[in-house]
Short mmCIF file of C-alpha atoms in Angstrom, two decimals:
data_model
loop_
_atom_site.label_atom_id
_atom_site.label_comp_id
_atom_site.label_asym_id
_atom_site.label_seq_id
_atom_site.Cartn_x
_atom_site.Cartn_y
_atom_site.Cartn_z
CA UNK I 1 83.20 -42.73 -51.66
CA UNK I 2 86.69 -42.38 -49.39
CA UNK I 3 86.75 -41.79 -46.05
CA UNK I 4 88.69 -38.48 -46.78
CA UNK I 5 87.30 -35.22 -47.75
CA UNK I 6 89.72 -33.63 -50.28
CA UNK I 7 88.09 -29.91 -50.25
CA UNK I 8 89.51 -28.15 -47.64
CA UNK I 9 87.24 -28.19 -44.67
CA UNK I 10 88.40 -24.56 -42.83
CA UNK I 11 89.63 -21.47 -44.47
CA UNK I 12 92.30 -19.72 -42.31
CA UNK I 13 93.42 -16.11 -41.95
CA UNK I 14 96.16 -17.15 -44.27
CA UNK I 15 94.39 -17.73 -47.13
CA UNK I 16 92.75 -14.30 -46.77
CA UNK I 17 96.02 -12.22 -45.42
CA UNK I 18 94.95 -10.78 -42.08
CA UNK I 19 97.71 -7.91 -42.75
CA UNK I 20 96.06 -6.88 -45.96
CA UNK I 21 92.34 -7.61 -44.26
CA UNK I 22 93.48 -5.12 -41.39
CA UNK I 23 94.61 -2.43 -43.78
CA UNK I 24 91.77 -2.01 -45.62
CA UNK I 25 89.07 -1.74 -43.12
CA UNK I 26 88.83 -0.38 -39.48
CA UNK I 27 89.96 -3.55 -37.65
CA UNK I 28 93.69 -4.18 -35.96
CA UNK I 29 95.48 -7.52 -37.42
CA UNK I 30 94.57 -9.15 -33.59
CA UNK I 31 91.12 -8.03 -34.11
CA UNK I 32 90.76 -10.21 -38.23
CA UNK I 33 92.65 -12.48 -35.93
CA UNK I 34 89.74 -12.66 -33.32
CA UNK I 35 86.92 -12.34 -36.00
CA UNK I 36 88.09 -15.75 -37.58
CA UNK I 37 87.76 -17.54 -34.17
CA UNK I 38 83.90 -16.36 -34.45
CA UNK I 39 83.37 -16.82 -37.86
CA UNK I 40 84.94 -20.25 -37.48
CA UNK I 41 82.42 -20.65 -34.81
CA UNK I 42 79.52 -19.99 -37.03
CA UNK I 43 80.83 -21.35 -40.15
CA UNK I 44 81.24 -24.93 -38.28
CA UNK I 45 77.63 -24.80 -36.74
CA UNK I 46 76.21 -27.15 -39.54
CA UNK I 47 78.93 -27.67 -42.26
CA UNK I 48 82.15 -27.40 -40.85
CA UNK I 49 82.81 -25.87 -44.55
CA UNK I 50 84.95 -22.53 -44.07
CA UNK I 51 82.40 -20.92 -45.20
CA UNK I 52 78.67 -19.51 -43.93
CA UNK I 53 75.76 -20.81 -45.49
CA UNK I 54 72.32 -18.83 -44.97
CA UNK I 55 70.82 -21.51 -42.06
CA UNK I 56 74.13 -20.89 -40.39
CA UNK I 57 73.88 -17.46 -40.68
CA UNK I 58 70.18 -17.48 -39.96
CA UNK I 59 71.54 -19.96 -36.51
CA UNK I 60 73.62 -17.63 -35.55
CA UNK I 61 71.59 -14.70 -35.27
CA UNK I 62 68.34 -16.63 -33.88
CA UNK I 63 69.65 -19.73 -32.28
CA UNK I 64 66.92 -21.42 -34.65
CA UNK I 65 67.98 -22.55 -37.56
CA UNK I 66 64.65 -22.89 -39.22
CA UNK I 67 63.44 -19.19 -38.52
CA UNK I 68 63.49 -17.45 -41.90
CA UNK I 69 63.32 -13.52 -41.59
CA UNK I 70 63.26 -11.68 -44.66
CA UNK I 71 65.81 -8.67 -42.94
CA UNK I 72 68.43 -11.43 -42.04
CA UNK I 73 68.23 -12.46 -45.53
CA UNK I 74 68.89 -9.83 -46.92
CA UNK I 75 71.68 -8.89 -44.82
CA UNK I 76 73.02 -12.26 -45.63
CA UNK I 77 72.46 -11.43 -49.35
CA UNK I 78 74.35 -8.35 -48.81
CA UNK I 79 77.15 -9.86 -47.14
CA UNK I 80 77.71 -12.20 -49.66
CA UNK I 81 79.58 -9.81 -51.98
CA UNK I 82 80.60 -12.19 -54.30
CA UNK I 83 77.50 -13.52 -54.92
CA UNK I 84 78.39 -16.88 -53.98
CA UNK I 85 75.27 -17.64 -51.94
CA UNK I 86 77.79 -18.60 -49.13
CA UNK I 87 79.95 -16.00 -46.89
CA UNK I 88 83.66 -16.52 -47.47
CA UNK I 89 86.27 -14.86 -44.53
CA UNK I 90 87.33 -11.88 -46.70
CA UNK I 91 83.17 -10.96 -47.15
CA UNK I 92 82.50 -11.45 -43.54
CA UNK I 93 85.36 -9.22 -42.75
CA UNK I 94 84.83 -6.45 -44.98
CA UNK I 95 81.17 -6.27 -44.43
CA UNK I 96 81.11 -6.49 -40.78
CA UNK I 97 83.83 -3.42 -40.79
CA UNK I 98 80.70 -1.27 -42.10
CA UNK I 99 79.37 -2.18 -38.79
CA UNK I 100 82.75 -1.20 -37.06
CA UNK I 101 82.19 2.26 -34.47
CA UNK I 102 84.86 3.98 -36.49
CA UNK I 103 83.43 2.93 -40.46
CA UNK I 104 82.73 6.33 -42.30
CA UNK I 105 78.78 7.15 -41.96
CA UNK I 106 78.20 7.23 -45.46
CA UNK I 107 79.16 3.70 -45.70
CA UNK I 108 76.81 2.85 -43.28
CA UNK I 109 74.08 5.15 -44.88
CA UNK I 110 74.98 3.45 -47.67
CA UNK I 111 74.57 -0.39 -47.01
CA UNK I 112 71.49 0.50 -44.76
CA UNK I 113 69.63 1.26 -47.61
CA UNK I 114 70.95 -1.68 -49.63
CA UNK I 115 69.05 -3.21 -47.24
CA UNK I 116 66.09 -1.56 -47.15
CA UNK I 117 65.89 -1.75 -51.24
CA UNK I 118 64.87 -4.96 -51.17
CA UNK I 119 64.56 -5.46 -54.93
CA UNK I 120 67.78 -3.67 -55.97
CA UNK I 121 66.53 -1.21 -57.91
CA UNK I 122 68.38 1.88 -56.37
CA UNK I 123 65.00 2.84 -55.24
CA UNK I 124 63.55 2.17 -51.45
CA UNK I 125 60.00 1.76 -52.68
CA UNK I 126 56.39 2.38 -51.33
CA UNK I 127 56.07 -1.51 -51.72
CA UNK I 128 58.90 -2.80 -50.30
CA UNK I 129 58.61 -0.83 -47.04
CA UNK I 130 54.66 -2.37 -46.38
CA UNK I 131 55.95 -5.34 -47.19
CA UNK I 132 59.13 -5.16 -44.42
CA UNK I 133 56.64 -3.50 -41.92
CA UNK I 134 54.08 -6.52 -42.33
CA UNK I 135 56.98 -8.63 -42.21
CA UNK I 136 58.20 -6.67 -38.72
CA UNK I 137 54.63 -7.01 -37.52
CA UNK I 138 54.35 -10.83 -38.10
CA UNK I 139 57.71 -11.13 -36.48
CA UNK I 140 57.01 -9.12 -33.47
CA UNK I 141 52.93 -10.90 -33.04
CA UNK I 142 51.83 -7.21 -33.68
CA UNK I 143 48.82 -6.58 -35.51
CA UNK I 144 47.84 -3.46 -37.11
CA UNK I 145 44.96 -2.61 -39.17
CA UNK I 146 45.65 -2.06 -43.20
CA UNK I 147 44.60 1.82 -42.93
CA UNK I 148 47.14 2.16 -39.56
CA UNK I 149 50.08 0.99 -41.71
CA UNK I 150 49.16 3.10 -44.99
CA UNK I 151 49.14 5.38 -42.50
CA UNK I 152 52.52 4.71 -41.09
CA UNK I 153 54.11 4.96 -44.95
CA UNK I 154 51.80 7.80 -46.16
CA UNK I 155 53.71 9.72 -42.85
CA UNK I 156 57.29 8.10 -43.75
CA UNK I 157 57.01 9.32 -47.43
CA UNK I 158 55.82 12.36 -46.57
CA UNK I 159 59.07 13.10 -44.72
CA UNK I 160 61.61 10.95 -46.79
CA UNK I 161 60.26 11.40 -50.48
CA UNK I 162 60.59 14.44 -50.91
CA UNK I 163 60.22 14.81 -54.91
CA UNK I 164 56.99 13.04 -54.24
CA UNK I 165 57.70 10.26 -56.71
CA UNK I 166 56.30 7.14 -54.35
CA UNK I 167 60.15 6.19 -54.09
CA UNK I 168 63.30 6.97 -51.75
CA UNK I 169 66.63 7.40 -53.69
CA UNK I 170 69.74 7.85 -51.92
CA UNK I 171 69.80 11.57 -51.45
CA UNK I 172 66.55 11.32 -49.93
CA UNK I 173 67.59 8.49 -47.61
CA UNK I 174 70.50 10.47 -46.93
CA UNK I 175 68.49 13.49 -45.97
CA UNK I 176 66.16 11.39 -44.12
CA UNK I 177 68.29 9.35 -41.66
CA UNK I 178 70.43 12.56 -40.98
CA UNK I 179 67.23 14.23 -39.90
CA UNK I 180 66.33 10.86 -38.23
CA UNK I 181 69.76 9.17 -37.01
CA UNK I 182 68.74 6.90 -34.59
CA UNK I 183 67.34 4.84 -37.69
CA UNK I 184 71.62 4.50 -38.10
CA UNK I 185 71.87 2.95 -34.71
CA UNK I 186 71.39 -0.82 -36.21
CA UNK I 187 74.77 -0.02 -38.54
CA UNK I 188 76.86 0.37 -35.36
CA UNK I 189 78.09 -2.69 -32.82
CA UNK I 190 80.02 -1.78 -30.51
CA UNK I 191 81.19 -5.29 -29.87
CA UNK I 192 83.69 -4.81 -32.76
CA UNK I 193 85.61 -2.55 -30.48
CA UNK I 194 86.10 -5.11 -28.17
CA UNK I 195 86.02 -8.30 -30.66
CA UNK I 196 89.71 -9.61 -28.91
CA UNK I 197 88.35 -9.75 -25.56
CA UNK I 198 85.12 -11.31 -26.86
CA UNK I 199 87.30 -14.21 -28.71
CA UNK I 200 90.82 -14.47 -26.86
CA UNK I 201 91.41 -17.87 -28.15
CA UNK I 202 92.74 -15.88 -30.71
CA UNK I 203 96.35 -15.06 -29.26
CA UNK I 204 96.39 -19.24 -29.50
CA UNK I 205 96.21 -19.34 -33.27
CA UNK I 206 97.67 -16.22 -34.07
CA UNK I 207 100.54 -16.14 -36.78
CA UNK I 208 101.44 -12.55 -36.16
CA UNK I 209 104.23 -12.13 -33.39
CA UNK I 210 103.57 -8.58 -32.52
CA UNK I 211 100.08 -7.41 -31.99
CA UNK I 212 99.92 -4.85 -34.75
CA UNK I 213 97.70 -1.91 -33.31
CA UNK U 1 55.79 4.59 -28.51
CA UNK U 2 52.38 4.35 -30.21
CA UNK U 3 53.28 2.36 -33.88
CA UNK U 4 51.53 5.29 -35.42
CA UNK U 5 53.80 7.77 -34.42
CA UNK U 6 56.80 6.06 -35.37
CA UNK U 7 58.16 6.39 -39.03
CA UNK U 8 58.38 3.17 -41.20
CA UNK U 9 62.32 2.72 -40.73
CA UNK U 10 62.09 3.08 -36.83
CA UNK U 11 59.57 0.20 -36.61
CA UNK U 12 61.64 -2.04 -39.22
CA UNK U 13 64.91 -1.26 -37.63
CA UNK U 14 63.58 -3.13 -34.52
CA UNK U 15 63.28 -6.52 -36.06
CA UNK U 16 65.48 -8.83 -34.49
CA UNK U 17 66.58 -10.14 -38.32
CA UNK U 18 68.83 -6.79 -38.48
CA UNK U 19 70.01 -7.10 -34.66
CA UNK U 20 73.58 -8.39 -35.66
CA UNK U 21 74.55 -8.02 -32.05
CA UNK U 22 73.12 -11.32 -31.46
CA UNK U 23 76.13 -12.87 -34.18
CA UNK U 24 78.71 -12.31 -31.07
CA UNK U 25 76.64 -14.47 -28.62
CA UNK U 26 76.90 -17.62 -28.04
#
């Protein structure tokens, strides 16, 4: 084997156009700009690839590589639209601008239950939310008896399904987190507003000459 | 907040795997 790697080890903005990038989601060219100086920072934390694996996802958002968490999964499964098992630029981008202050809430009502429908069925089911609540509670060291946590669902479906079918679909959801919006909170950071100040190393790579507002 | 009184999604949405917030520190 060479000493010379001949896959290219970093993707830049250029490959993915930052102009295009910044006219189809919510960001400012300077702020895909600034995003690429984190997501080079968290593509490079094991393989300096280009790209994000899931234990440098998983790194980033624990500072433990080894911590599996079946939410972070799945968000990494959701942000890797291509279904590539890695997260290129343009995915990190365009999901993260669901996550932007100004995205449209149905977007965000949207991917949040993507998330929660663990299986991809189009159906949140009865299942798959005791399974994510025993998850939770094993995360968090909580313990709850089997009866408190039927409990817990037998209460949630009783508010969210409202055809009484043992399954959320997405008008239900939708009905549900707009009675219940702070369950929308997790699909807003409000860092994104600020992402250039967070990562001015930016302005140092930047190819555009004018920041484009 | 007593668990019980909480729905299912309120719980879940407290798991630190969906707290993306923690992507921008360092």
């Amino acid at each position: 084997m060479g000493c010379f790697n001949s896959k290219p080890t970093r993707q830049s903005p250029g490959q993915v156009d930052p102009v295009v990038l910044a006219s189809q989601t919510a960001f400012t060219v300077s702020e895909v700009e600034a995003l690429f100086e984190l997501f080079k920072s968290i593509s490079s934390s094991v393989v300096d690839d280009g790209l994000i694996s899931k234990e440098e996802f998983q790194l980033a958002i624990f500072k433990n590589r080894k911590k599996e968490n079946i939410f972070a999964n799945r968000i990494f499964d959701l942000f890797d639209v291509k279904r590539k098992g890695v997260i290129d630029f343009d995915d990190f981008v365009r999901s993260l601008n669901v996550f932007h202050p100004n995205a449209p809430l149905e977007d965000k009502i949207d991917f949040s239950f993507r998330l929660y429908d663990l299986d991809s069925t189009g159906f949140i089911e009865r299942q798959e939310v005791k399974q994510m609540l025993i998850a939770l509670l094993c995360e968090s060291e909580m313990k709850l008896a089997d009866e408190v946590i039927e409990t817990i669902i037998d209460k949630t479906f009783m508010d969210a399904d409202l055809n009484k079918d043992e399954k959320i679909d997405i008008v239900e959801w939708q009905n549900f987190v707009s009675k219940n919006p702070s369950l929308l909170k997790i699909m807003t950071l409000p860092y994104l507003r600020d992402i250039t100040t967070s990562f001015p190393s930016f302005v140092f790579n930047s190819n555009v000459d004018e920041i484009a507002a | 907040v007593e668990p019980v009184t909480m729905n299912a999604f309120e719980l879940i949405s407290t798991s630190q795997g969906l707290n993306l917030r923690s992507l921008f520190e360092k």
